[in-house]
Coordinates of C-alpha atoms in Angstrom, one line a residue:
M1 CA 84.4 -133.6 -136.9
A2 CA 85.0 -132.6 -140.3
E3 CA 81.9 -131.4 -142.3
E4 CA 80.7 -133.6 -145.1
R5 CA 80.7 -131.9 -148.4
H6 CA 78.3 -132.9 -151.0
P7 CA 79.6 -132.8 -154.5
T8 CA 78.0 -130.0 -156.4
R9 CA 76.2 -131.0 -159.6
T10 CA 76.2 -128.7 -162.6
Q11 CA 72.7 -128.0 -164.0
F12 CA 72.7 -128.2 -167.8
P13 CA 69.9 -126.7 -169.8
A14 CA 67.3 -129.1 -171.1
S15 CA 67.5 -130.0 -174.7
A16 CA 65.4 -128.4 -177.3
E17 CA 63.4 -131.6 -178.0
T18 CA 62.4 -131.9 -174.4
Q19 CA 61.2 -128.3 -174.3
K20 CA 58.7 -128.9 -177.2
P21 CA 55.1 -129.5 -176.1
H22 CA 53.7 -132.9 -176.8
L23 CA 51.4 -133.1 -179.9
K24 CA 47.8 -133.6 -179.0
K25 CA 46.0 -136.7 -180.3
A26 CA 43.6 -136.1 -183.1
P27 CA 40.1 -135.7 -181.8
E28 CA 37.8 -138.5 -182.5
F29 CA 34.7 -138.0 -184.5
P30 CA 31.5 -137.9 -182.5
I31 CA 29.7 -141.2 -182.4
L32 CA 26.9 -139.6 -184.4
E33 CA 29.0 -138.9 -187.5
K34 CA 31.9 -141.4 -187.5
Q35 CA 30.4 -143.7 -190.2
N36 CA 29.3 -140.9 -192.6
W37 CA 32.2 -141.2 -194.9
L38 CA 31.6 -144.9 -195.3
I39 CA 27.9 -144.4 -195.9
H40 CA 28.7 -141.8 -198.6
L41 CA 31.3 -144.1 -200.2
H42 CA 28.9 -147.0 -200.7
Y43 CA 26.1 -144.7 -201.8
I44 CA 28.0 -143.1 -204.7
R45 CA 29.2 -146.6 -205.7
K46 CA 25.5 -147.6 -205.8
D47 CA 26.2 -150.4 -203.4
Y48 CA 22.9 -149.9 -201.7
E49 CA 22.7 -153.1 -199.8
A50 CA 26.0 -152.5 -198.0
C51 CA 25.0 -148.9 -197.5
K52 CA 21.7 -149.9 -195.9
A53 CA 23.5 -152.3 -193.6
I54 CA 26.0 -149.6 -192.4
I55 CA 23.1 -147.2 -192.0
K56 CA 21.2 -149.7 -189.8
Q57 CA 24.2 -150.2 -187.6
Q58 CA 24.8 -146.5 -187.3
L59 CA 21.2 -145.8 -186.4
Q60 CA 21.3 -148.5 -183.7
E61 CA 24.5 -146.9 -182.2
T62 CA 23.1 -143.4 -182.3
Q63 CA 19.6 -144.3 -181.3
G64 CA 18.2 -143.0 -184.6
L65 CA 19.8 -139.5 -184.2
C66 CA 22.3 -139.6 -187.1
E67 CA 20.9 -137.1 -189.6
Y68 CA 23.1 -138.1 -192.5
A69 CA 22.3 -141.8 -192.2
I70 CA 18.6 -141.0 -192.2
Y71 CA 19.0 -138.7 -195.2
V72 CA 20.9 -141.3 -197.3
Q73 CA 18.4 -144.0 -196.4
A74 CA 15.6 -141.7 -197.6
L75 CA 17.4 -141.2 -200.9
I76 CA 17.7 -144.9 -201.3
F77 CA 14.0 -145.5 -200.6
R78 CA 13.0 -142.9 -203.2
L79 CA 15.3 -144.5 -205.8
E80 CA 13.6 -147.8 -205.0
G81 CA 10.1 -146.3 -205.4
N82 CA 9.1 -146.1 -201.8
I83 CA 8.2 -142.4 -202.0
Q84 CA 6.0 -142.3 -198.8
E85 CA 8.8 -143.9 -196.7
S86 CA 11.3 -141.5 -198.1
L87 CA 9.0 -138.6 -197.3
E88 CA 8.7 -139.7 -193.6
L89 CA 12.5 -140.0 -193.3
F90 CA 13.1 -136.6 -194.9
Q91 CA 10.6 -135.1 -192.5
T92 CA 12.6 -136.6 -189.6
C93 CA 15.8 -134.9 -191.0
A94 CA 13.9 -131.6 -191.1
V95 CA 13.0 -132.1 -187.5
L96 CA 16.6 -132.8 -186.5
S97 CA 17.9 -129.9 -188.5
P98 CA 15.1 -127.3 -189.0
Q99 CA 17.4 -124.6 -190.4
C100 CA 18.7 -126.8 -193.3
A101 CA 17.1 -125.9 -196.6
D102 CA 18.3 -129.1 -198.3
N103 CA 16.1 -131.2 -196.0
L104 CA 13.0 -129.1 -196.9
K105 CA 13.9 -129.4 -200.6
Q106 CA 13.9 -133.2 -200.3
V107 CA 10.6 -133.2 -198.4
A108 CA 9.1 -131.0 -201.2
R109 CA 10.4 -133.3 -203.9
S110 CA 8.8 -136.4 -202.3
L111 CA 5.5 -134.5 -202.0
F112 CA 5.8 -133.6 -205.7
L113 CA 6.4 -137.2 -206.7
L114 CA 3.3 -138.2 -204.6
G115 CA 1.3 -135.7 -206.6
K116 CA 0.8 -133.3 -203.7
H117 CA 1.8 -130.2 -205.6
K118 CA 0.1 -127.7 -203.4
A119 CA 1.8 -129.1 -200.3
A120 CA 5.1 -129.1 -202.2
T121 CA 4.7 -125.4 -203.0
E122 CA 4.3 -124.6 -199.3
V123 CA 7.4 -126.5 -198.4
Y124 CA 9.4 -125.0 -201.2
N125 CA 8.3 -121.5 -200.0
E126 CA 9.7 -122.3 -196.6
A127 CA 12.9 -123.5 -198.1
A128 CA 13.2 -120.3 -200.1
K129 CA 13.1 -118.3 -196.9
L130 CA 16.1 -120.2 -195.6
N131 CA 18.1 -120.0 -198.8
Q132 CA 17.2 -117.2 -201.3
K133 CA 20.1 -117.9 -203.7
D134 CA 19.2 -121.5 -204.6
W135 CA 17.9 -121.6 -208.2
E136 CA 16.6 -125.2 -207.8
I137 CA 14.1 -124.1 -205.2
Y138 CA 12.5 -121.5 -207.6
H139 CA 12.7 -123.8 -210.6
N140 CA 10.9 -126.6 -208.8
L141 CA 8.4 -124.2 -207.3
G142 CA 7.6 -123.0 -210.9
V143 CA 7.1 -126.6 -212.0
C144 CA 4.7 -127.2 -209.1
Y145 CA 2.7 -124.1 -210.1
I146 CA 2.5 -125.5 -213.7
Y147 CA 0.9 -128.6 -212.4
L148 CA -1.5 -126.5 -210.4
K149 CA -2.2 -124.5 -213.6
Q150 CA -1.2 -121.3 -212.0
F151 CA 0.9 -120.2 -215.0
N152 CA 1.5 -116.6 -214.0
K153 CA 3.1 -117.7 -210.7
A154 CA 5.0 -120.4 -212.5
Q155 CA 6.5 -117.8 -215.0
D156 CA 7.5 -115.6 -212.1
Q157 CA 9.3 -118.4 -210.3
L158 CA 11.1 -119.7 -213.4
H159 CA 12.2 -116.1 -214.4
H160 CA 13.6 -115.8 -210.9
A161 CA 15.5 -119.1 -211.3
L162 CA 17.0 -117.8 -214.5
Q163 CA 18.1 -114.6 -212.8
L164 CA 20.0 -116.7 -210.2
N165 CA 21.4 -119.3 -212.6
R166 CA 20.6 -120.1 -216.3
H167 CA 19.8 -123.7 -217.1
D168 CA 18.4 -125.5 -220.1
L169 CA 15.7 -127.2 -218.2
T170 CA 14.4 -123.9 -216.8
Y171 CA 14.1 -122.5 -220.4
I172 CA 12.3 -125.7 -221.5
M173 CA 9.7 -125.5 -218.7
L174 CA 9.2 -121.8 -219.4
G175 CA 8.6 -122.5 -223.1
K176 CA 6.2 -125.2 -222.2
I177 CA 4.1 -122.8 -220.2
H178 CA 3.7 -120.5 -223.3
L179 CA 2.8 -123.5 -225.4
L180 CA 0.2 -124.6 -222.9
V181 CA -1.5 -121.2 -223.0
G182 CA -1.2 -121.1 -226.8
D183 CA 1.3 -118.2 -227.1
L184 CA 3.6 -119.4 -229.8
D185 CA 5.4 -116.1 -230.3
K186 CA 6.6 -115.9 -226.6
A187 CA 7.4 -119.6 -226.7
M188 CA 9.6 -119.0 -229.7
E189 CA 11.3 -116.1 -228.0
I190 CA 12.1 -118.3 -225.0
Y191 CA 13.5 -121.1 -227.1
K192 CA 15.6 -118.6 -229.1
K193 CA 17.2 -117.4 -225.9
A194 CA 17.7 -121.0 -224.8
V195 CA 19.5 -121.9 -228.1
E196 CA 21.7 -118.8 -227.7
F197 CA 22.6 -120.0 -224.2
S198 CA 23.0 -123.6 -225.2
P199 CA 23.5 -124.0 -229.0
E200 CA 24.3 -127.7 -228.8
N201 CA 21.2 -128.8 -227.0
T202 CA 19.4 -131.0 -229.5
E203 CA 16.1 -130.9 -227.6
L204 CA 16.0 -127.1 -227.8
L205 CA 17.0 -127.1 -231.5
T206 CA 14.3 -129.6 -232.4
T207 CA 11.6 -127.9 -230.4
L208 CA 12.4 -124.5 -232.0
G209 CA 12.5 -126.1 -235.4
L210 CA 9.0 -127.6 -234.8
L211 CA 7.7 -124.2 -233.8
Y212 CA 9.1 -122.6 -237.0
L213 CA 7.4 -125.5 -238.8
Q214 CA 4.2 -124.6 -237.0
V215 CA 4.2 -121.0 -238.1
G216 CA 5.2 -121.8 -241.7
I217 CA 8.8 -120.5 -241.6
Y218 CA 10.2 -123.6 -243.3
Q219 CA 13.7 -122.2 -244.0
K220 CA 14.5 -121.7 -240.3
A221 CA 12.7 -124.9 -239.5
F222 CA 15.1 -126.8 -241.8
E223 CA 18.0 -124.9 -240.4
H224 CA 17.4 -125.7 -236.7
L225 CA 16.4 -129.3 -237.4
G226 CA 19.5 -129.7 -239.5
N227 CA 21.6 -128.3 -236.6
A228 CA 20.0 -130.8 -234.3
L229 CA 20.8 -133.7 -236.6
T230 CA 24.4 -132.4 -236.9
Y231 CA 24.9 -132.8 -233.2
D232 CA 22.8 -135.9 -232.9
P233 CA 22.5 -137.8 -236.3
I234 CA 20.0 -140.3 -234.8
N235 CA 17.8 -137.7 -233.1
Y236 CA 14.5 -139.3 -234.0
K237 CA 12.3 -136.3 -233.3
A238 CA 14.3 -134.1 -235.7
I239 CA 14.3 -136.9 -238.4
L240 CA 10.6 -137.4 -238.0
A241 CA 9.9 -133.7 -238.3
A242 CA 12.1 -133.4 -241.4
G243 CA 10.3 -136.4 -242.9
S244 CA 7.0 -134.9 -242.2
M245 CA 7.9 -131.7 -244.0
M246 CA 9.0 -133.8 -247.1
Q247 CA 5.8 -135.8 -246.8
T248 CA 3.7 -132.6 -246.7
H249 CA 5.3 -131.5 -250.0
G250 CA 4.6 -134.9 -251.6
D251 CA 8.1 -136.4 -251.4
F252 CA 6.9 -139.7 -250.1
D253 CA 9.9 -141.8 -251.1
V254 CA 12.4 -139.4 -249.5
A255 CA 10.2 -139.2 -246.4
L256 CA 10.1 -143.0 -246.2
T257 CA 13.9 -143.1 -246.4
K258 CA 14.0 -140.8 -243.3
Y259 CA 11.5 -142.8 -241.5
R260 CA 13.6 -146.0 -242.1
V261 CA 16.3 -144.4 -239.9
V262 CA 13.8 -143.6 -237.2
A263 CA 12.4 -147.1 -237.2
S264 CA 15.7 -148.6 -236.2
A265 CA 15.9 -146.2 -233.2
V266 CA 12.3 -146.2 -232.0
P267 CA 10.5 -149.1 -233.6
E268 CA 7.5 -148.6 -231.3
S269 CA 6.8 -145.0 -232.1
P270 CA 3.1 -144.4 -232.9
P271 CA 3.7 -141.1 -234.8
L272 CA 6.3 -142.9 -236.9
W273 CA 3.9 -145.6 -238.1
N274 CA 1.2 -143.1 -238.5
N275 CA 3.3 -141.1 -240.9
I276 CA 4.6 -144.2 -242.7
G277 CA 1.0 -145.2 -243.2
M278 CA 0.1 -141.9 -244.7
C279 CA 3.1 -142.0 -247.0
F280 CA 1.7 -145.3 -248.4
F281 CA -1.7 -143.6 -248.6
G282 CA -0.1 -140.9 -250.8
K283 CA 1.5 -143.6 -253.0
K284 CA -2.0 -145.2 -253.3
K285 CA -0.9 -148.3 -251.5
Y286 CA -3.9 -148.5 -249.3
V287 CA -3.4 -152.0 -247.9
A288 CA 0.1 -151.1 -246.7
A289 CA -1.3 -147.8 -245.3
I290 CA -4.0 -149.6 -243.3
S291 CA -1.4 -152.1 -242.0
C292 CA 0.9 -149.3 -240.7
L293 CA -2.0 -147.3 -239.3
K294 CA -3.3 -150.4 -237.5
R295 CA 0.1 -150.9 -235.9
A296 CA 0.1 -147.2 -234.8
N297 CA -3.3 -147.7 -233.4
Y298 CA -2.2 -150.7 -231.4
L299 CA 0.7 -148.7 -229.9
A300 CA -1.5 -145.6 -229.2
P301 CA -5.1 -146.7 -229.1
F302 CA -6.3 -143.3 -227.7
D303 CA -4.6 -141.1 -230.3
W304 CA -7.4 -139.4 -232.3
K305 CA -5.1 -138.5 -235.2
I306 CA -4.5 -142.2 -236.0
L307 CA -8.2 -143.0 -235.8
Y308 CA -8.9 -140.0 -238.1
N309 CA -6.5 -141.3 -240.7
L310 CA -7.9 -144.9 -240.4
G311 CA -11.3 -143.5 -241.1
L312 CA -10.0 -141.5 -244.0
V313 CA -8.3 -144.5 -245.7
H314 CA -11.3 -146.7 -245.2
L315 CA -13.5 -144.0 -246.8
T316 CA -11.1 -144.1 -249.7
M317 CA -11.5 -147.8 -250.1
Q318 CA -15.3 -147.5 -249.9
Q319 CA -15.3 -149.5 -246.6
Y320 CA -17.9 -147.2 -245.0
A321 CA -18.7 -149.4 -242.0
S322 CA -15.1 -149.5 -240.9
A323 CA -14.7 -145.8 -241.6
F324 CA -17.7 -145.2 -239.3
H325 CA -16.1 -147.3 -236.6
F326 CA -12.8 -145.4 -236.6
L327 CA -14.4 -141.9 -237.0
S328 CA -16.8 -142.6 -234.1
A329 CA -13.8 -143.5 -231.9
A330 CA -11.9 -140.4 -233.0
I331 CA -14.9 -138.2 -232.1
N332 CA -15.0 -139.7 -228.6
F333 CA -11.5 -138.4 -228.0
Q334 CA -11.8 -135.2 -230.0
P335 CA -15.5 -134.2 -229.7
K336 CA -14.9 -130.5 -230.6
M337 CA -13.6 -131.1 -234.1
G338 CA -16.1 -130.3 -236.8
E339 CA -14.3 -132.0 -239.6
L340 CA -14.6 -135.4 -237.9
Y341 CA -18.4 -135.0 -237.8
M342 CA -18.3 -134.1 -241.5
L343 CA -16.4 -137.3 -242.4
L344 CA -18.8 -139.3 -240.2
A345 CA -21.7 -137.8 -242.1
V346 CA -20.0 -138.9 -245.4
A347 CA -19.8 -142.5 -244.1
L348 CA -23.4 -142.4 -242.8
T349 CA -24.6 -141.1 -246.2
N350 CA -23.0 -143.9 -248.0
L351 CA -24.5 -146.3 -245.4
E352 CA -27.9 -144.8 -246.4
D353 CA -28.5 -143.5 -242.9
T354 CA -29.6 -140.0 -244.0
E355 CA -31.2 -138.9 -240.7
N356 CA -28.0 -139.5 -238.7
A357 CA -26.0 -138.0 -241.5
K358 CA -28.0 -134.8 -241.1
R359 CA -27.4 -134.8 -237.4
A360 CA -23.7 -135.2 -237.9
Y361 CA -23.7 -132.3 -240.4
D362 CA -25.6 -130.1 -237.9
K363 CA -23.1 -130.8 -235.3
A364 CA -20.2 -130.1 -237.7
V365 CA -21.7 -126.7 -238.7
C366 CA -22.2 -125.8 -235.0
L367 CA -18.6 -126.6 -234.1
D368 CA -16.8 -125.2 -237.2
K369 CA -17.7 -121.6 -238.1
Y370 CA -15.1 -121.2 -240.8
N371 CA -15.0 -124.2 -243.0
P372 CA -17.3 -123.7 -246.0
L373 CA -17.0 -127.3 -247.2
I374 CA -19.2 -128.5 -244.4
N375 CA -22.0 -126.3 -245.6
L376 CA -21.4 -127.4 -249.2
N377 CA -21.5 -131.1 -248.3
Y378 CA -24.6 -130.5 -246.3
A379 CA -26.3 -128.6 -249.2
V380 CA -25.5 -131.4 -251.6
L381 CA -27.1 -134.0 -249.3
L382 CA -30.2 -131.9 -248.8
Y383 CA -30.5 -131.2 -252.5
N384 CA -30.3 -134.9 -253.3
Q385 CA -33.0 -135.5 -250.7
G386 CA -35.2 -133.0 -252.3
E387 CA -35.0 -130.4 -249.6
K388 CA -34.1 -127.4 -251.8
R389 CA -35.0 -124.7 -249.3
D390 CA -32.7 -126.0 -246.7
A391 CA -30.0 -126.7 -249.3
L392 CA -30.2 -123.1 -250.4
T393 CA -29.7 -121.9 -246.8
Q394 CA -26.5 -124.0 -246.5
Y395 CA -25.3 -122.8 -249.9
Q396 CA -25.7 -119.2 -248.8
E397 CA -23.8 -119.9 -245.6
M398 CA -21.1 -121.5 -247.6
E399 CA -20.8 -118.3 -249.7
K400 CA -20.5 -116.1 -246.6
K401 CA -17.6 -118.3 -245.3
V402 CA -15.9 -118.2 -248.7
N403 CA -16.1 -114.4 -248.8
L404 CA -14.7 -114.2 -245.3
L405 CA -11.8 -116.5 -246.1
K406 CA -11.2 -114.6 -249.4
D407 CA -10.9 -111.3 -247.5
S408 CA -8.6 -112.7 -244.9
S409 CA -6.0 -114.5 -247.1
S410 CA -5.2 -115.4 -250.7
L411 CA -6.4 -118.9 -251.3
E412 CA -6.6 -121.4 -254.1
Y413 CA -9.4 -123.8 -254.6
D414 CA -9.4 -127.2 -256.1
S415 CA -11.0 -127.2 -259.5
E416 CA -13.2 -130.2 -258.7
M417 CA -14.6 -128.4 -255.7
V418 CA -15.4 -125.3 -257.8
E419 CA -17.1 -127.4 -260.4
M420 CA -19.3 -129.0 -257.7
A421 CA -20.2 -125.7 -256.2
Q422 CA -21.1 -124.4 -259.7
K423 CA -23.3 -127.3 -260.4
L424 CA -25.1 -126.9 -257.1
G425 CA -25.5 -123.2 -257.6
A426 CA -27.0 -123.7 -261.1
A427 CA -29.3 -126.4 -259.7
L428 CA -30.5 -124.2 -257.0
Q429 CA -30.9 -121.3 -259.5
V430 CA -28.8 -118.9 -257.5
G431 CA -26.4 -118.0 -260.3
E432 CA -23.3 -119.5 -261.8
A433 CA -20.6 -116.9 -260.9
L434 CA -19.4 -118.0 -257.5
V435 CA -17.3 -115.9 -255.2
W436 CA -14.4 -118.2 -255.4
T437 CA -14.1 -118.8 -259.2
K438 CA -11.6 -116.0 -259.6
S439 CA -9.1 -117.8 -257.3
V440 CA -9.0 -120.9 -259.4
K441 CA -5.8 -121.4 -261.4
D442 CA -6.8 -124.7 -263.1
P443 CA -7.5 -123.9 -266.8
K444 CA -9.8 -126.9 -267.0
S445 CA -12.2 -125.2 -264.6
K446 CA -13.3 -122.7 -267.3
Q447 CA -14.4 -125.5 -269.5
R448 CA -16.3 -127.1 -266.6
T449 CA -18.0 -123.8 -265.9
T450 CA -19.3 -123.5 -269.5
S451 CA -20.4 -127.1 -269.6
T452 CA -22.3 -126.5 -266.3
S453 CA -24.1 -123.4 -267.6
K454 CA -25.5 -125.3 -270.5
A455 CA -27.1 -127.9 -268.1
S456 CA -28.6 -125.3 -265.7
G457 CA -32.0 -125.3 -267.4
F458 CA -33.0 -128.6 -266.0
Q459 CA -32.6 -130.4 -262.7
Q460 CA -30.3 -133.4 -262.5
P461 CA -28.8 -135.4 -259.6
L462 CA -25.5 -134.1 -258.4
G463 CA -22.3 -136.1 -258.6
S464 CA -21.0 -138.7 -260.9
N465 CA -20.2 -142.4 -260.9
Q466 CA -16.5 -141.7 -260.3
A467 CA -15.1 -144.1 -257.8
L468 CA -14.5 -142.8 -254.3
G469 CA -11.0 -144.2 -254.1
Q470 CA -9.9 -142.6 -257.3
A471 CA -11.1 -139.1 -256.3
M472 CA -9.5 -139.2 -252.9
S473 CA -6.2 -140.8 -254.0
S474 CA -5.7 -138.3 -256.8
A475 CA -6.4 -135.5 -254.3
A476 CA -3.8 -136.9 -251.9
A477 CA -1.1 -136.0 -254.4
Y478 CA -2.4 -132.5 -254.7
S479 CA 0.6 -130.4 -253.6
K480 CA -0.4 -126.7 -253.8
L481 CA 0.6 -125.5 -250.3
P482 CA -1.8 -122.5 -250.0
S483 CA -4.8 -124.7 -251.0
V484 CA -7.7 -124.8 -248.5
W485 CA -9.4 -127.9 -250.0
S486 CA -8.0 -130.6 -252.0
W487 CA -10.6 -133.2 -253.1
A488 CA -14.2 -134.2 -253.5
I489 CA -15.7 -137.6 -252.9
C490 CA -18.0 -139.0 -255.7
S491 CA -19.9 -142.0 -254.6
D492 CA -21.8 -144.6 -256.7
A493 CA -25.0 -143.3 -255.2
Q494 CA -24.5 -140.1 -257.1
L495 CA -24.0 -138.2 -254.0
L496 CA -21.0 -135.9 -254.3
T497 CA -19.5 -134.9 -250.9
A498 CA -16.7 -132.4 -250.6
I499 CA -14.1 -133.2 -247.9
M500 CA -12.2 -130.6 -246.2
A501 CA -8.4 -130.7 -246.5
R502 CA -7.3 -127.5 -245.0
R503 CA -3.5 -127.1 -245.3
H504 CA -2.4 -125.8 -241.9
Q505 CA -0.1 -126.8 -239.1
H506 CA -1.3 -127.2 -235.6
L507 CA 1.0 -127.6 -232.5
S508 CA -0.9 -129.5 -229.9
S509 CA 0.9 -129.1 -226.5
L510 CA -1.8 -130.8 -224.5
D511 CA -1.1 -134.2 -226.0
C512 CA 2.5 -133.2 -226.6
F513 CA 2.4 -133.8 -230.4
S514 CA 2.9 -131.4 -233.3
S515 CA 0.4 -132.3 -236.0
V516 CA 0.5 -131.3 -239.7
F517 CA -2.8 -131.6 -241.6
M518 CA -2.1 -132.3 -245.3
A519 CA -4.9 -133.0 -247.7
G520 CA -7.0 -134.4 -244.9
V521 CA -4.0 -136.4 -243.7
V522 CA -2.9 -136.0 -240.1
L523 CA 0.9 -136.3 -239.7
S524 CA 2.3 -136.6 -236.2
I525 CA 5.6 -135.4 -234.8
P526 CA 6.5 -136.0 -231.2
L527 CA 7.2 -132.7 -229.5
H528 CA 7.5 -133.7 -225.8
C529 CA 6.9 -136.6 -223.6
R530 CA 3.4 -137.9 -223.1
N531 CA 3.2 -136.0 -219.8
P532 CA 1.9 -132.6 -220.9
Y533 CA 4.3 -130.8 -218.6
G534 CA 7.2 -133.2 -218.5
L535 CA 8.7 -134.0 -215.1
G536 CA 10.8 -130.8 -215.1
I537 CA 11.7 -131.2 -211.5
V538 CA 15.4 -130.9 -210.5
F539 CA 16.8 -133.8 -208.5

């Protein structure tokens, strides 16, 4: 039987396509993270309702273990003002991922917003151990130390933040620390470095200009305020500061023009209406001045500067009861200012309450060790009451203070003040040549001195029948910058009372206003926000 032959089949090599390995399917995202992209998309679009709906669904599917969903929900709660709920959620994130510094940063921020600054510092310190290169941690840690009033630690942390990364906000907070401790020189150094780093930051330029204004370097103050206005023509702080400088030098119309620009930007600014009111006061428009000051007082009822000015204007208009009301309110907010007690004593004297006027003068003398006008006013009151021995004591104290001021700086004295002191000295028989007569540059003072010496042989009541408003309003236009005093008050009761008008500039960082005292007028310039430290936290 013949053998069956099977046909042989030729084996061909497989094609190249069949030899390629099959591509693997892209791995699916774990169920915990698969909706993160959608959550992030709705969050950055600020579509918070849709975002919260997706977060709720994601947390149900993951049984509450999706860290990113919890994190974003905490951010939304904090934006909505639910700080406590956001804190609890951020703490949950920190439990799920204990080695993540960002979670601890958010926990600390929520604690900061709740006012728990000490707890926030502890959490920030833990975050710093996990990430030593994050400048935000050290910056925020410094801000927390500022609120705890541990300024040395705050400076160390802020300097560390600047070494890691330089930011405008860090410079601002560091400068505020020096302002809080009263170190203007270091504050100016910090702001100079900040301006070199960020020359177009209008807040830095304005603050540095105000500091130059504070120390009396007017040229640089104008330069920096002008630069701030160049970058931001409607920067109301810089405009208000420039207007205040013009107002200090008696340019009331130009200052009012500047304030008109500010009024359109911030019509509810208490310092603005305060300064406008004092411009009208300088122009002798007292009713308009009171109207503007009343509006400023309505907007800021706890600002002692506005109350001070209201009392001053009412004294000018011989409305002593109203002046007493506003000066008493100012003393409640600024109980350590001797000049307020002196003005209160003036009002009480004109209200014929001599005993309380003496008490107010005693308090003023106790609080202010450098202002000789308090002693002069007190001596005049005592002399008119027939208490010559006590009047002589106050007169001698006044001479000591004048000698001290004369040795420390070159000063000019208002001629009316010198005339009153000469009259009092002659009446008390302590001599006519006062220690301050050489500093007077008014030629009329020589004639007043000779006329006073002729009348020294007999006792006469001090003062004249010159109207109070005329004396004070004429003094408001007195524009000699180095002057220490600028007017005297002459009442119809023939009691002449000298009012201090020391020309100096005072930067108040605690109430975040820079104030300029001009001829007894308090001008206000907003320096920072009403919070003494500012928020300063980096979000």
